[in-house]
Amino acid sequence: MIRVLIADDHVLVRETLGAFVENAGGFDLTLVEDLDAACVSMEATTGYDLVLLDYQMPGMNGLEGLTRAMQANRGKPVALMSGVASRKIAQDAMEAGAIGFLPKTMPASSLVNAIRFMAMGEQFIPVAFMNEPEEPETDHPLADKLSPREIEVLGGLCRGLANKEIARELGLQEVTIKMNVMTLCRKLEAKNRTHAAMIAKETGFF
């Protein structure tokens, strides 16, 4: 049996990932809600064959949480997963010692195969994810209208994130994000946040 721990603060995501893994068979699975619980579980055992951490859950503090988890798992493989992290974050995680990086958009079968692969000590990161286009060029017409912060917020809108999620990603207060959304909607002459995201996508900005 492959011993795997999955830590994610979103109950639905955690249970869905867990179901994918358990249905595949051959896994001894542990599910926890944050980094602290993950470390407690790791320290109470001899470590897991693979620990899979949500990049943005409580306690992570970016890649600091990765380092803490690698120590708690006694040198055994630790990987990150995220629905919003950039390619640079994935690269930084790998350089910091992560065994891999999994986008949450991966198909279930690919996810399970990647977990098996990493549990054997092999690095994994999806080629398609690493080959995704870079952030929009600053000479795009919309870039002239928006501030760097507004562009970051617009990127979050294009990924379907709520204000609270964008705020957590950027390390800002939710009220600040609301103000940024209002401002960029005015600048783009958008009726609402959804319309702003549509404008950005239709013009090729994101």
CSV table of C-alpha atoms in Angstrom, one decimal:
chain,number,residue,atom,x,y,z
A,1,MET,CA,0.0,0.0,0.0
A,2,ILE,CA,1.2,3.5,-0.8
A,3,ARG,CA,0.8,5.8,2.2
A,4,VAL,CA,-0.5,9.2,1.0
A,5,LEU,CA,-1.5,12.3,3.0
A,6,ILE,CA,-3.6,15.0,1.3
A,7,ALA,CA,-4.0,18.4,3.0
A,8,ASP,CA,-6.5,20.9,1.7
A,9,ASP,CA,-8.7,23.4,3.6
A,10,HIS,CA,-11.6,23.1,1.1
A,11,VAL,CA,-13.7,20.2,2.2
A,12,LEU,CA,-15.2,19.5,-1.2
A,13,VAL,CA,-11.7,19.5,-2.9
A,14,ARG,CA,-10.2,17.4,-0.2
A,15,GLU,CA,-12.9,14.8,-0.3
A,16,THR,CA,-13.1,14.7,-4.1
A,17,LEU,CA,-9.3,14.2,-4.4
A,18,GLY,CA,-9.5,11.5,-1.7
A,19,ALA,CA,-12.3,9.7,-3.6
A,20,PHE,CA,-10.2,9.7,-6.8
A,21,VAL,CA,-7.3,8.2,-5.0
A,22,GLU,CA,-9.2,5.6,-3.0
A,23,ASN,CA,-11.2,4.5,-6.0
A,24,ALA,CA,-7.9,3.8,-7.8
A,25,GLY,CA,-7.0,1.2,-5.1
A,26,GLY,CA,-3.6,0.5,-3.5
A,27,PHE,CA,-3.5,3.5,-1.3
A,28,ASP,CA,-3.6,4.0,2.5
A,29,LEU,CA,-5.0,7.6,2.5
A,30,THR,CA,-5.1,10.3,5.2
A,31,LEU,CA,-7.0,13.6,4.7
A,32,VAL,CA,-6.4,16.7,6.8
A,33,GLU,CA,-7.5,20.3,6.6
A,34,ASP,CA,-4.4,22.4,7.0
A,35,LEU,CA,-0.6,22.4,7.4
A,36,ASP,CA,-0.6,22.1,11.2
A,37,ALA,CA,-2.8,18.9,11.0
A,38,ALA,CA,-0.6,17.5,8.3
A,39,CYS,CA,2.6,18.1,10.3
A,40,VAL,CA,1.1,16.5,13.4
A,41,SER,CA,0.1,13.4,11.4
A,42,MET,CA,3.5,13.2,9.8
A,43,GLU,CA,5.4,13.6,13.1
A,44,ALA,CA,3.2,10.9,14.7
A,45,THR,CA,4.4,8.4,12.1
A,46,THR,CA,7.6,7.4,10.2
A,47,GLY,CA,6.4,9.7,7.4
A,48,TYR,CA,4.3,9.2,4.3
A,49,ASP,CA,5.3,7.9,0.9
A,50,LEU,CA,3.9,11.1,-0.4
A,51,VAL,CA,2.4,14.3,1.1
A,52,LEU,CA,0.3,16.5,-1.2
A,53,LEU,CA,-0.2,20.1,0.1
A,54,ASP,CA,-2.6,22.8,-1.1
A,55,TYR,CA,-0.4,25.8,-1.8
A,56,GLN,CA,-2.8,28.3,-0.3
A,57,MET,CA,-4.3,26.6,2.7
A,58,PRO,CA,-3.8,28.0,6.3
A,59,GLY,CA,-0.3,27.7,7.6
A,60,MET,CA,1.5,27.5,4.3
A,61,ASN,CA,2.9,31.0,4.1
A,62,GLY,CA,4.1,30.3,0.5
A,63,LEU,CA,7.0,28.0,0.3
A,64,GLU,CA,7.7,28.2,4.0
A,65,GLY,CA,5.1,25.6,4.5
A,66,LEU,CA,6.7,23.3,2.0
A,67,THR,CA,10.0,23.4,3.9
A,68,ARG,CA,8.3,22.7,7.2
A,69,ALA,CA,6.4,19.7,5.7
A,70,MET,CA,9.5,18.2,4.1
A,71,GLN,CA,11.2,18.2,7.6
A,72,ALA,CA,8.1,16.7,9.2
A,73,ASN,CA,7.9,14.0,6.6
A,74,ARG,CA,11.4,12.9,7.4
A,75,GLY,CA,12.9,13.6,4.0
A,76,LYS,CA,10.2,11.6,2.1
A,77,PRO,CA,8.5,13.2,-0.9
A,78,VAL,CA,6.3,16.3,-0.6
A,79,ALA,CA,4.4,17.9,-3.5
A,80,LEU,CA,2.3,21.0,-3.9
A,81,MET,CA,-1.1,21.3,-5.7
A,82,SER,CA,-2.9,24.5,-6.6
A,83,GLY,CA,-5.7,25.8,-8.7
A,84,VAL,CA,-4.2,29.3,-9.0
A,85,ALA,CA,-0.4,29.2,-8.6
A,86,SER,CA,1.7,30.5,-11.4
A,87,ARG,CA,4.4,28.6,-13.4
A,88,LYS,CA,7.0,30.6,-11.4
A,89,ILE,CA,5.6,29.4,-8.1
A,90,ALA,CA,5.7,25.8,-9.4
A,91,GLN,CA,9.3,26.2,-10.5
A,92,ASP,CA,10.3,27.8,-7.2
A,93,ALA,CA,8.7,24.9,-5.4
A,94,MET,CA,10.6,22.4,-7.4
A,95,GLU,CA,13.9,24.3,-6.7
A,96,ALA,CA,13.0,24.3,-3.0
A,97,GLY,CA,12.8,20.5,-2.9
A,98,ALA,CA,9.2,19.6,-3.8
A,99,ILE,CA,8.9,16.3,-5.6
A,100,GLY,CA,6.3,17.8,-7.9
A,101,PHE,CA,3.5,20.2,-8.6
A,102,LEU,CA,-0.1,19.3,-9.6
A,103,PRO,CA,-2.7,21.8,-11.0
A,104,LYS,CA,-6.1,20.9,-9.5
A,105,THR,CA,-7.5,21.0,-13.0
A,106,MET,CA,-5.8,17.7,-13.9
A,107,PRO,CA,-8.0,14.7,-14.9
A,108,ALA,CA,-8.6,12.2,-12.2
A,109,SER,CA,-6.7,9.4,-13.9
A,110,SER,CA,-3.7,11.7,-14.5
A,111,LEU,CA,-3.7,12.8,-10.9
A,112,VAL,CA,-3.6,9.3,-9.6
A,113,ASN,CA,-0.8,8.3,-12.0
A,114,ALA,CA,1.2,11.4,-10.9
A,115,ILE,CA,0.7,10.5,-7.2
A,116,ARG,CA,2.0,6.9,-7.8
A,117,PHE,CA,4.9,8.3,-9.8
A,118,MET,CA,5.9,10.8,-7.1
A,119,ALA,CA,5.5,8.3,-4.3
A,120,MET,CA,8.2,6.3,-6.0
A,121,GLY,CA,10.5,9.3,-5.7
A,122,GLU,CA,10.2,10.6,-9.2
A,123,GLN,CA,9.7,14.3,-9.9
A,124,PHE,CA,6.5,15.3,-11.7
A,125,ILE,CA,5.2,18.5,-13.2
A,126,PRO,CA,2.7,18.6,-16.2
A,127,VAL,CA,4.4,19.6,-19.4
A,128,ALA,CA,1.2,21.4,-20.5
A,129,PHE,CA,1.2,23.5,-17.4
A,130,MET,CA,4.8,24.6,-17.8
A,131,ASN,CA,4.2,25.4,-21.5
A,132,GLU,CA,1.2,27.7,-20.8
A,133,PRO,CA,1.6,31.2,-22.2
A,134,GLU,CA,3.2,33.8,-20.0
A,135,GLU,CA,1.3,36.7,-18.4
A,136,PRO,CA,0.0,39.2,-21.0
A,137,GLU,CA,2.5,41.5,-22.6
A,138,THR,CA,2.5,45.0,-21.1
A,139,ASP,CA,2.1,46.6,-24.6
A,140,HIS,CA,-1.5,45.3,-24.8
A,141,PRO,CA,-4.0,48.2,-25.1
A,142,LEU,CA,-5.7,47.1,-21.8
A,143,ALA,CA,-2.4,47.3,-20.0
A,144,ASP,CA,-2.2,51.0,-20.6
A,145,LYS,CA,-5.6,51.5,-18.8
A,146,LEU,CA,-4.9,49.5,-15.7
A,147,SER,CA,-2.4,49.6,-12.9
A,148,PRO,CA,-0.2,46.5,-12.2
A,149,ARG,CA,-2.4,45.7,-9.2
A,150,GLU,CA,-5.6,46.0,-11.2
A,151,ILE,CA,-4.1,43.6,-13.8
A,152,GLU,CA,-3.4,41.1,-11.1
A,153,VAL,CA,-7.0,41.4,-9.8
A,154,LEU,CA,-8.3,41.0,-13.4
A,155,GLY,CA,-6.2,37.9,-13.8
A,156,GLY,CA,-8.0,36.5,-10.7
A,157,LEU,CA,-11.4,37.4,-12.2
A,158,CYS,CA,-10.4,35.6,-15.4
A,159,ARG,CA,-9.7,32.4,-13.3
A,160,GLY,CA,-13.1,32.6,-11.7
A,161,LEU,CA,-11.8,33.5,-8.2
A,162,ALA,CA,-13.9,35.3,-5.6
A,163,ASN,CA,-12.7,38.5,-4.1
A,164,LYS,CA,-11.7,36.7,-0.9
A,165,GLU,CA,-9.6,34.2,-2.9
A,166,ILE,CA,-7.9,37.0,-4.8
A,167,ALA,CA,-7.2,38.9,-1.6
A,168,ARG,CA,-5.6,35.8,0.0
A,169,GLU,CA,-3.5,35.2,-3.1
A,170,LEU,CA,-2.2,38.8,-3.2
A,171,GLY,CA,-1.9,39.3,0.5
A,172,LEU,CA,-4.5,42.1,0.6
A,173,GLN,CA,-7.7,42.9,2.4
A,174,GLU,CA,-10.9,41.8,0.6
A,175,VAL,CA,-12.2,45.4,0.7
A,176,THR,CA,-9.1,46.5,-1.3
A,177,ILE,CA,-9.9,43.9,-3.9
A,178,LYS,CA,-13.5,45.1,-4.1
A,179,MET,CA,-12.2,48.7,-4.8
A,180,ASN,CA,-9.9,47.4,-7.5
A,181,VAL,CA,-12.7,45.5,-9.2
A,182,MET,CA,-14.9,48.6,-9.2
A,183,THR,CA,-12.1,50.7,-10.6
A,184,LEU,CA,-11.1,48.3,-13.3
A,185,CYS,CA,-14.7,47.8,-14.3
A,186,ARG,CA,-15.1,51.5,-14.8
A,187,LYS,CA,-11.8,51.7,-16.8
A,188,LEU,CA,-12.9,48.8,-19.0
A,189,GLU,CA,-16.5,50.1,-19.2
A,190,ALA,CA,-17.6,46.7,-18.0
A,191,LYS,CA,-21.0,46.1,-16.4
A,192,ASN,CA,-19.7,43.8,-13.7
A,193,ARG,CA,-16.8,41.5,-12.8
A,194,THR,CA,-17.9,38.8,-15.2
A,195,HIS,CA,-18.1,41.3,-18.1
A,196,ALA,CA,-14.6,42.5,-17.2
A,197,ALA,CA,-13.3,39.0,-17.4
A,198,MET,CA,-15.0,38.5,-20.8
A,199,ILE,CA,-13.4,41.7,-22.1
A,200,ALA,CA,-10.0,40.5,-21.0
A,201,LYS,CA,-10.4,37.1,-22.6
A,202,GLU,CA,-11.9,38.3,-25.8
A,203,THR,CA,-9.1,40.8,-26.4
A,204,GLY,CA,-6.5,38.2,-25.7
A,205,PHE,CA,-5.2,40.0,-22.6
A,206,PHE,CA,-5.6,36.8,-20.5
